[in-house]
mmCIF file of C-alpha atoms in Angstrom:
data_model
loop_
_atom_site.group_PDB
_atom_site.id
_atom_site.type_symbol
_atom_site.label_atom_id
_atom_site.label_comp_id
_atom_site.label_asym_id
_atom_site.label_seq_id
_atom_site.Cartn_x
_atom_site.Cartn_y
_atom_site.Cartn_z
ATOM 1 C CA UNK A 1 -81.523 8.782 84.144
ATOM 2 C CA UNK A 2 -81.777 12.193 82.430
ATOM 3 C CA UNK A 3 -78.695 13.228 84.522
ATOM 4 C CA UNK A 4 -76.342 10.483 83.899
ATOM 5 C CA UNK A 5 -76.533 11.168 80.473
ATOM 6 C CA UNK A 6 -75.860 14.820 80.493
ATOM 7 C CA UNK A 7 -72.353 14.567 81.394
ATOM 8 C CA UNK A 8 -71.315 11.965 78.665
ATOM 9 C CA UNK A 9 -73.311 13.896 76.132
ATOM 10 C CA UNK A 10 -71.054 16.734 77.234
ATOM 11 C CA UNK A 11 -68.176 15.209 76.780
ATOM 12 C CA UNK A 12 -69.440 13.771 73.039
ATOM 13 C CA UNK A 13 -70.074 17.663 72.148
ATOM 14 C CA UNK A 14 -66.172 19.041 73.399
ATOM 15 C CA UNK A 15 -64.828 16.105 71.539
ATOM 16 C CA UNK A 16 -66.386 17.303 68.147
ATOM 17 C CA UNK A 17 -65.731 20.943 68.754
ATOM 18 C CA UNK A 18 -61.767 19.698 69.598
ATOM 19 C CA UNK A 19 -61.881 17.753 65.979
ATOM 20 C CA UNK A 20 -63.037 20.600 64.156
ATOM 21 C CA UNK A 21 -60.443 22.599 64.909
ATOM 22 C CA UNK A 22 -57.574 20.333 64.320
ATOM 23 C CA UNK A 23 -58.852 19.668 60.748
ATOM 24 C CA UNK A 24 -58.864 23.662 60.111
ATOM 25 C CA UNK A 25 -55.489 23.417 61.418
ATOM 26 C CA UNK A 26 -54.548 20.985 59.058
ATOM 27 C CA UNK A 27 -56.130 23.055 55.938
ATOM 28 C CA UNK A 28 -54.777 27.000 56.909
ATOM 29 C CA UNK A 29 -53.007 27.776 53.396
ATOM 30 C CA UNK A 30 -50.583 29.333 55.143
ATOM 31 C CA UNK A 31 -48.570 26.217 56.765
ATOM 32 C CA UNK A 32 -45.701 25.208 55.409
ATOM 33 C CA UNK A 33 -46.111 23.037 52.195
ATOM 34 C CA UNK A 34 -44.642 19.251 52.911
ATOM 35 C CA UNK A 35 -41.789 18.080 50.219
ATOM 36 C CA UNK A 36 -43.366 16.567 47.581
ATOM 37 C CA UNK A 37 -41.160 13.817 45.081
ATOM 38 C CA UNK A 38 -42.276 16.091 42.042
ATOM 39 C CA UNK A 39 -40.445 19.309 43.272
ATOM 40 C CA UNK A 40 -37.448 20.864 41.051
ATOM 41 C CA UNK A 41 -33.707 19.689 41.560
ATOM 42 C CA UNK A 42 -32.154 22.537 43.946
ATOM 43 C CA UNK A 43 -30.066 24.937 42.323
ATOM 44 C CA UNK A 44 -26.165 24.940 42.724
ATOM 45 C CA UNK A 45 -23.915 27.860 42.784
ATOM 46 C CA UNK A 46 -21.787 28.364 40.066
ATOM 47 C CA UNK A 47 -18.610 29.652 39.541
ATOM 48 C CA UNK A 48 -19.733 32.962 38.209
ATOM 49 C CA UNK A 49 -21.821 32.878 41.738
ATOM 50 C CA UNK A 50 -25.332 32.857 39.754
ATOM 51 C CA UNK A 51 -27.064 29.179 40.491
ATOM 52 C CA UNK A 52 -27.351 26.321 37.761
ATOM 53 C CA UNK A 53 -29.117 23.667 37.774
ATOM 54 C CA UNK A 54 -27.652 20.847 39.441
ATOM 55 C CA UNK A 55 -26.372 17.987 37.055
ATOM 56 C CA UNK A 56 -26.047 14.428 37.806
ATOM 57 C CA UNK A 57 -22.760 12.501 37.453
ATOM 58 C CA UNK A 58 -21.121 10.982 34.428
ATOM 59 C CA UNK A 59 -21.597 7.606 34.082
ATOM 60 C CA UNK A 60 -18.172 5.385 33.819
ATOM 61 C CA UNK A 61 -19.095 4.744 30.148
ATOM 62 C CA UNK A 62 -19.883 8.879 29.714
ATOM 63 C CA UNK A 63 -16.439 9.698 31.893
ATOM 64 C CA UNK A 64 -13.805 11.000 29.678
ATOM 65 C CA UNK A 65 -11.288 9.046 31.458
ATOM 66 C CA UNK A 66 -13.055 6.050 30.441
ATOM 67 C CA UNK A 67 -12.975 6.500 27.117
ATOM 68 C CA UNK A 68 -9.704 4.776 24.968
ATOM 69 C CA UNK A 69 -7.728 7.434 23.001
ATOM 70 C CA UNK A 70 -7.705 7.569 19.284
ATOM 71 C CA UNK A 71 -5.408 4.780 18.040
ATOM 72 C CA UNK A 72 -2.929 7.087 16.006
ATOM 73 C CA UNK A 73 -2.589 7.110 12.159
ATOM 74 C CA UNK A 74 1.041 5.788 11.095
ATOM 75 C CA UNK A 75 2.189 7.064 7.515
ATOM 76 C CA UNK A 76 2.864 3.973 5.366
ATOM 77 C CA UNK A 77 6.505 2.342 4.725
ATOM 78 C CA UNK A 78 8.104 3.968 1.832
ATOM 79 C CA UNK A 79 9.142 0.529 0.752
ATOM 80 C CA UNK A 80 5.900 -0.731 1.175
ATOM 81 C CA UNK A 81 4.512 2.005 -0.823
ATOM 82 C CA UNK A 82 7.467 1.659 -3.686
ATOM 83 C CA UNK A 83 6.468 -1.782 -3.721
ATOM 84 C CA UNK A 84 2.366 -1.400 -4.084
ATOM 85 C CA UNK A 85 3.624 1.331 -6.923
ATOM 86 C CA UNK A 86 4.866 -1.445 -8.711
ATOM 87 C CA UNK A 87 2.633 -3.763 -8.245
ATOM 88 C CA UNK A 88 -0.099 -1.201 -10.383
ATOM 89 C CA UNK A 89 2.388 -0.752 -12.964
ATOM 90 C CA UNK A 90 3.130 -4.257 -13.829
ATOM 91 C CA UNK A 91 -0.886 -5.149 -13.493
ATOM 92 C CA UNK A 92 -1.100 -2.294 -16.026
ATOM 93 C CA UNK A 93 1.879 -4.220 -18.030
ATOM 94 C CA UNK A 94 0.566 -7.823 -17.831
ATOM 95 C CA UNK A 95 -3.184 -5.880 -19.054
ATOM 96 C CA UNK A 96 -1.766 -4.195 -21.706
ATOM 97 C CA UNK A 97 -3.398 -1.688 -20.162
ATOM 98 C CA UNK A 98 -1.818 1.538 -22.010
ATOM 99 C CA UNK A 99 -3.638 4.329 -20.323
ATOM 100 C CA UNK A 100 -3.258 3.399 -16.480
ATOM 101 C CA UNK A 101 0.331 2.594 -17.593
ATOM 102 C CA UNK A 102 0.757 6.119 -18.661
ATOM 103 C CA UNK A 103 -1.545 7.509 -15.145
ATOM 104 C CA UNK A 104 1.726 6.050 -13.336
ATOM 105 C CA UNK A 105 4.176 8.115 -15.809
ATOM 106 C CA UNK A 106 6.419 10.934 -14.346
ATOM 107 C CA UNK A 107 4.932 13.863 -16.407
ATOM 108 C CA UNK A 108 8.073 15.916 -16.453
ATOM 109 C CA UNK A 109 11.116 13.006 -16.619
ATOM 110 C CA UNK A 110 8.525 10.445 -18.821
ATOM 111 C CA UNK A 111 9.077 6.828 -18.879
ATOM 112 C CA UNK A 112 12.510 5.207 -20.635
ATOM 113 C CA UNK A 113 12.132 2.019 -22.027
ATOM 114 C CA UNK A 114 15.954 0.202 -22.130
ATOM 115 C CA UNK A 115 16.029 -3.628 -23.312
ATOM 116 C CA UNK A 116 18.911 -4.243 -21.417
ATOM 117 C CA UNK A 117 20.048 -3.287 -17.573
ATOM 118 C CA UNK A 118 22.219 -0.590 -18.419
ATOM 119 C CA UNK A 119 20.566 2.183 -20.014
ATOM 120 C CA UNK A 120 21.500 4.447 -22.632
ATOM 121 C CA UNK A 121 21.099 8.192 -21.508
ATOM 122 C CA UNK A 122 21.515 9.241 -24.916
ATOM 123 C CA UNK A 123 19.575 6.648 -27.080
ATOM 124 C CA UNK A 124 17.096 5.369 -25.012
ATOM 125 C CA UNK A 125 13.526 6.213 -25.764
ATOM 126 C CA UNK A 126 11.721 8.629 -23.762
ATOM 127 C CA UNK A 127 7.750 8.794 -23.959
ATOM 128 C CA UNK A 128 6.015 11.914 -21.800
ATOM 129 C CA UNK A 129 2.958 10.049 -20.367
ATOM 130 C CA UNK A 130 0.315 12.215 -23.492
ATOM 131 C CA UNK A 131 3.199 10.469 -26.137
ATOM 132 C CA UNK A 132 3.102 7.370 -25.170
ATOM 133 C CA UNK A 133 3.142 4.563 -28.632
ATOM 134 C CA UNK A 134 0.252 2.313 -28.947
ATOM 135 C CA UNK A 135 0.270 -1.313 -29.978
ATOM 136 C CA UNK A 136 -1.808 -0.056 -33.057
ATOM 137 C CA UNK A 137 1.109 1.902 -34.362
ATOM 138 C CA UNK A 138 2.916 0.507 -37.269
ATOM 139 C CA UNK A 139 6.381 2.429 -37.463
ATOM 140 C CA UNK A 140 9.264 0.845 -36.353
ATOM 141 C CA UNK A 141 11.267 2.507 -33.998
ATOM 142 C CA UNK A 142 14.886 2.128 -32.976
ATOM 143 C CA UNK A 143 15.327 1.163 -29.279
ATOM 144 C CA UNK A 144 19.022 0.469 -29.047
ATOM 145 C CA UNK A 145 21.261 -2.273 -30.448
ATOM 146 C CA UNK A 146 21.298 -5.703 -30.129
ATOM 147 C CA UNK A 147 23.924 -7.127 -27.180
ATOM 148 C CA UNK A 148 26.988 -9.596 -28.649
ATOM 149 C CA UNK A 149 25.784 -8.280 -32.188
ATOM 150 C CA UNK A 150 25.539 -4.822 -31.771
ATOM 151 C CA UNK A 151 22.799 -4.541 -34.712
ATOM 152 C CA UNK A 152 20.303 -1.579 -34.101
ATOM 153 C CA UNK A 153 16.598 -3.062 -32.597
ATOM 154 C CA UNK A 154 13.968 -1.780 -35.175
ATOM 155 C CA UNK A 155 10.798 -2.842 -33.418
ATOM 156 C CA UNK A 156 6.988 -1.332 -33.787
ATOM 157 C CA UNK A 157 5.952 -0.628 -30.195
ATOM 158 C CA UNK A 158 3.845 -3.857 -29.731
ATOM 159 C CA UNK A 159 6.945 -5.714 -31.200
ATOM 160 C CA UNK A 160 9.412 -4.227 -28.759
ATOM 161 C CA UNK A 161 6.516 -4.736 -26.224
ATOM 162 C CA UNK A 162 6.808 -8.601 -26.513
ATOM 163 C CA UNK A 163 10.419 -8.888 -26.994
ATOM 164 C CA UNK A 164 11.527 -6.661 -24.343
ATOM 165 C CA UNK A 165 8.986 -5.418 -21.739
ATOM 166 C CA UNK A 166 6.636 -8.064 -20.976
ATOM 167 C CA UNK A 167 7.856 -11.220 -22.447
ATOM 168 C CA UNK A 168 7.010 -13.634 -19.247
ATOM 169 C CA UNK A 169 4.369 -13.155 -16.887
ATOM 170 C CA UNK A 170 6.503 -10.737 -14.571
ATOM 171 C CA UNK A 171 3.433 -9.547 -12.192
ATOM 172 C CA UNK A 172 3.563 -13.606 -11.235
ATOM 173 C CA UNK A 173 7.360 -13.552 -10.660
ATOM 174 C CA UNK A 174 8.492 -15.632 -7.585
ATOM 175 C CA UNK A 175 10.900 -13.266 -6.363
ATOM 176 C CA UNK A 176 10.254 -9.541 -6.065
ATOM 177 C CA UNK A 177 12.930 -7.017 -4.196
ATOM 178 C CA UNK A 178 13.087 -3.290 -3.505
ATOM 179 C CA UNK A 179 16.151 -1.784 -4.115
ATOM 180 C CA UNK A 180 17.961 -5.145 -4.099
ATOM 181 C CA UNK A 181 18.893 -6.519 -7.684
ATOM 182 C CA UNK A 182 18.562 -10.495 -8.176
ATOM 183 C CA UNK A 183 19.641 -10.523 -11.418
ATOM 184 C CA UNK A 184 23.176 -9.695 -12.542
ATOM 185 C CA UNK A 185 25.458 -10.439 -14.836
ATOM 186 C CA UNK A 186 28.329 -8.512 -17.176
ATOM 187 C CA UNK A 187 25.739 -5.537 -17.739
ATOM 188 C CA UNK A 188 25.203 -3.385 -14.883
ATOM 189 C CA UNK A 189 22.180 -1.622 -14.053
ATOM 190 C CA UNK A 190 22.535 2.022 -13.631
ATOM 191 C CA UNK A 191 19.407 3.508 -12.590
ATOM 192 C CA UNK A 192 20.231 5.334 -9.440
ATOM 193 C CA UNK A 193 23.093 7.114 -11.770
ATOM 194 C CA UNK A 194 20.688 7.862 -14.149
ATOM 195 C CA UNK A 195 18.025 9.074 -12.032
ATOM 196 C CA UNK A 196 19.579 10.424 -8.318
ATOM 197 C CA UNK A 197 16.974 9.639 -5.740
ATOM 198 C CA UNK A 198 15.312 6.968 -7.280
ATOM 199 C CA UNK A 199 14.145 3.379 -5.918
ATOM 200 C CA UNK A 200 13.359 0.559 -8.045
ATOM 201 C CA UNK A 201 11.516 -3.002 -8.200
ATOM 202 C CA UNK A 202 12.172 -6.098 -9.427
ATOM 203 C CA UNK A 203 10.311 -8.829 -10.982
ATOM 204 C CA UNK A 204 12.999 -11.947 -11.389
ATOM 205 C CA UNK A 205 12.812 -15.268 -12.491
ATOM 206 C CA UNK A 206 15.928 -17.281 -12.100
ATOM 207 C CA UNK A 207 15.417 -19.249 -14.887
ATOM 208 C CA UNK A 208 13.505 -21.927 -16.607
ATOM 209 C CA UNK A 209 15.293 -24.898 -18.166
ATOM 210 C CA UNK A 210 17.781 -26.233 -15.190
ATOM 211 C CA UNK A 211 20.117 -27.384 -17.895
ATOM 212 C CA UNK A 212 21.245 -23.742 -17.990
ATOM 213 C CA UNK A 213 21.774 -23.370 -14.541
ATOM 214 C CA UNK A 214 20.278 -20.167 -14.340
ATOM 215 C CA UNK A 215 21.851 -18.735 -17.377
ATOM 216 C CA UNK A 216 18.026 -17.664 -18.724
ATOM 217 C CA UNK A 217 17.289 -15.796 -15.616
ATOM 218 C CA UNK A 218 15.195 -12.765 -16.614
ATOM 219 C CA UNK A 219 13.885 -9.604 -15.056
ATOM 220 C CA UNK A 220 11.688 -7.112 -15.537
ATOM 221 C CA UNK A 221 13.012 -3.644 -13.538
ATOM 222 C CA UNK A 222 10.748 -0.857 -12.974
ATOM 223 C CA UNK A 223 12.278 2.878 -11.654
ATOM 224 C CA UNK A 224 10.277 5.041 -9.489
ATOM 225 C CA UNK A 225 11.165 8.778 -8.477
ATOM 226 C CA UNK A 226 9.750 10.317 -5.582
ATOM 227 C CA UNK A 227 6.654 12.810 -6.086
ATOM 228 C CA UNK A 228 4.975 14.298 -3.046
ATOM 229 C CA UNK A 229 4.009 11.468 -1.160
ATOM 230 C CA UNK A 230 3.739 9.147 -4.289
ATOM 231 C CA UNK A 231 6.096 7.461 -6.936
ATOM 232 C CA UNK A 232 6.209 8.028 -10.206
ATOM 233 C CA UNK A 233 7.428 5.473 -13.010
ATOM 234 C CA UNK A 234 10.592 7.015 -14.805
ATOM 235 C CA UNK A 235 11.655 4.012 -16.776
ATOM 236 C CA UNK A 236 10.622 0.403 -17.731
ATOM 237 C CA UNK A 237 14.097 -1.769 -17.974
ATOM 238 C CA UNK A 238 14.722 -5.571 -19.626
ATOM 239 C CA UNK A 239 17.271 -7.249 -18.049
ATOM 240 C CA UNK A 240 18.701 -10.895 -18.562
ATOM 241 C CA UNK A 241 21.641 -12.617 -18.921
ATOM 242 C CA UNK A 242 24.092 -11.136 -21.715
ATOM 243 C CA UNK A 243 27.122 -11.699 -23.443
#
């Protein structure tokens, strides 16, 4: 009995011995290590020949071909500008608003008030923006004669103000042109001989009692001259139908 065993006990013992060794095989620190998911990106050349570090991809949303360019800027249209310059001035008018009136004033030309559509280079008033009246001053002032009579106008500035500057509600005119006149008649306007460069608005009604057929038509003209890239108000001008 004794024999049979020896031989499998044998083979038990070479077995174990054969184990052992592959499990020191497995542990020998110097075997290659395996890769591991925590190891370091691998480095990539770089121009210069000295590695980087490798970078991932742009994205499509990070590409900078998938990005829109920058919508460009367009300067606004001189008209439209003229136009929003005028629309201050006569909000500054229907306020009786004296000071942002006189913001808007050309500081070297000032602003020349004229009742009528042509003006009078000689006798027209002319206020630098710092000189400009106030309704609180009491002195009459001569702004030019009266049409078909000829009589001089002797009017304190708030007088003159009511009579010959804002006399309707202008800034809620239905018709309001650039450049273009509405209202005409046997007096013609002369602003762009006056002042060389110069645009102008304006504020129309064609009239109010349809009896006269138009004949009480009224408008309130205002003159810009160019300043930089802004307007400046150079004169403030009555016009309506005359004899």
């Amino acid at each position: 009995m004794m024999r049979r065993l020896l031989p499998l006990l044998a083979a038990v013992l070479l077995a174990l011995q054969l184990g052992g060794c592959g499990a020191g095989a497995g542990n020998d620190s110097n075997a290659a290590p395996s890769p591991s998911s925590n190891t370091e990106a691998p480095l990539a050349a770089s121009p210069s020949g000295s590695p980087t570090a490798a970078r991932p991809e742009p994205s499509a949303s990070e590409s900078p071909s998938a990005s829109a360019p920058a919508e460009s800027v367009r300067p606004e249209d001189p008209e439209a500008a003229l136009l929003n310059a005028a629309k201050e001035v006569v909000g500054a008018l229907r306020d009786r608003d004296l000071k942002r009136l006189a913001s808007w004033i050309d500081p070297e030309l000032g602003v020349r008030f004229s009742p009528y559509a042509h003006m009078d280079e000689k006798n027209d008033l002319v206020f630098k923006p710092e000189k400009l009246p106030t309704f609180k001053d009491a002195e009459a002032l001569t702004w030019g004669s009266y049409d078909g009579s000829g009589e001089p106008i002797e009017l304190t500035f708030r007088d003159y103000f009511e009579k010959f500057v804002y006399d309707q509600d202008f800034a809620e005119a239905p018709d309001v042109t650039a450049n273009k006149l509405l209202g005409t008649g046997n007096t013609p306007f002369n602003g762009k001989e006056l002042y060389p460069g110069s645009s102008f608005v304006e504020f129309h009604f064609p009239g109010f009692d349809d009896k006269l057929e138009g004949h009480d038509w009224e408008s309130l003209v205002l003159v810009f001259v160019p300043s930089g890239d802004q307007w400046r108000l150079c004169a403030v001008v009555h016009s309506q139908w005359t004899i």
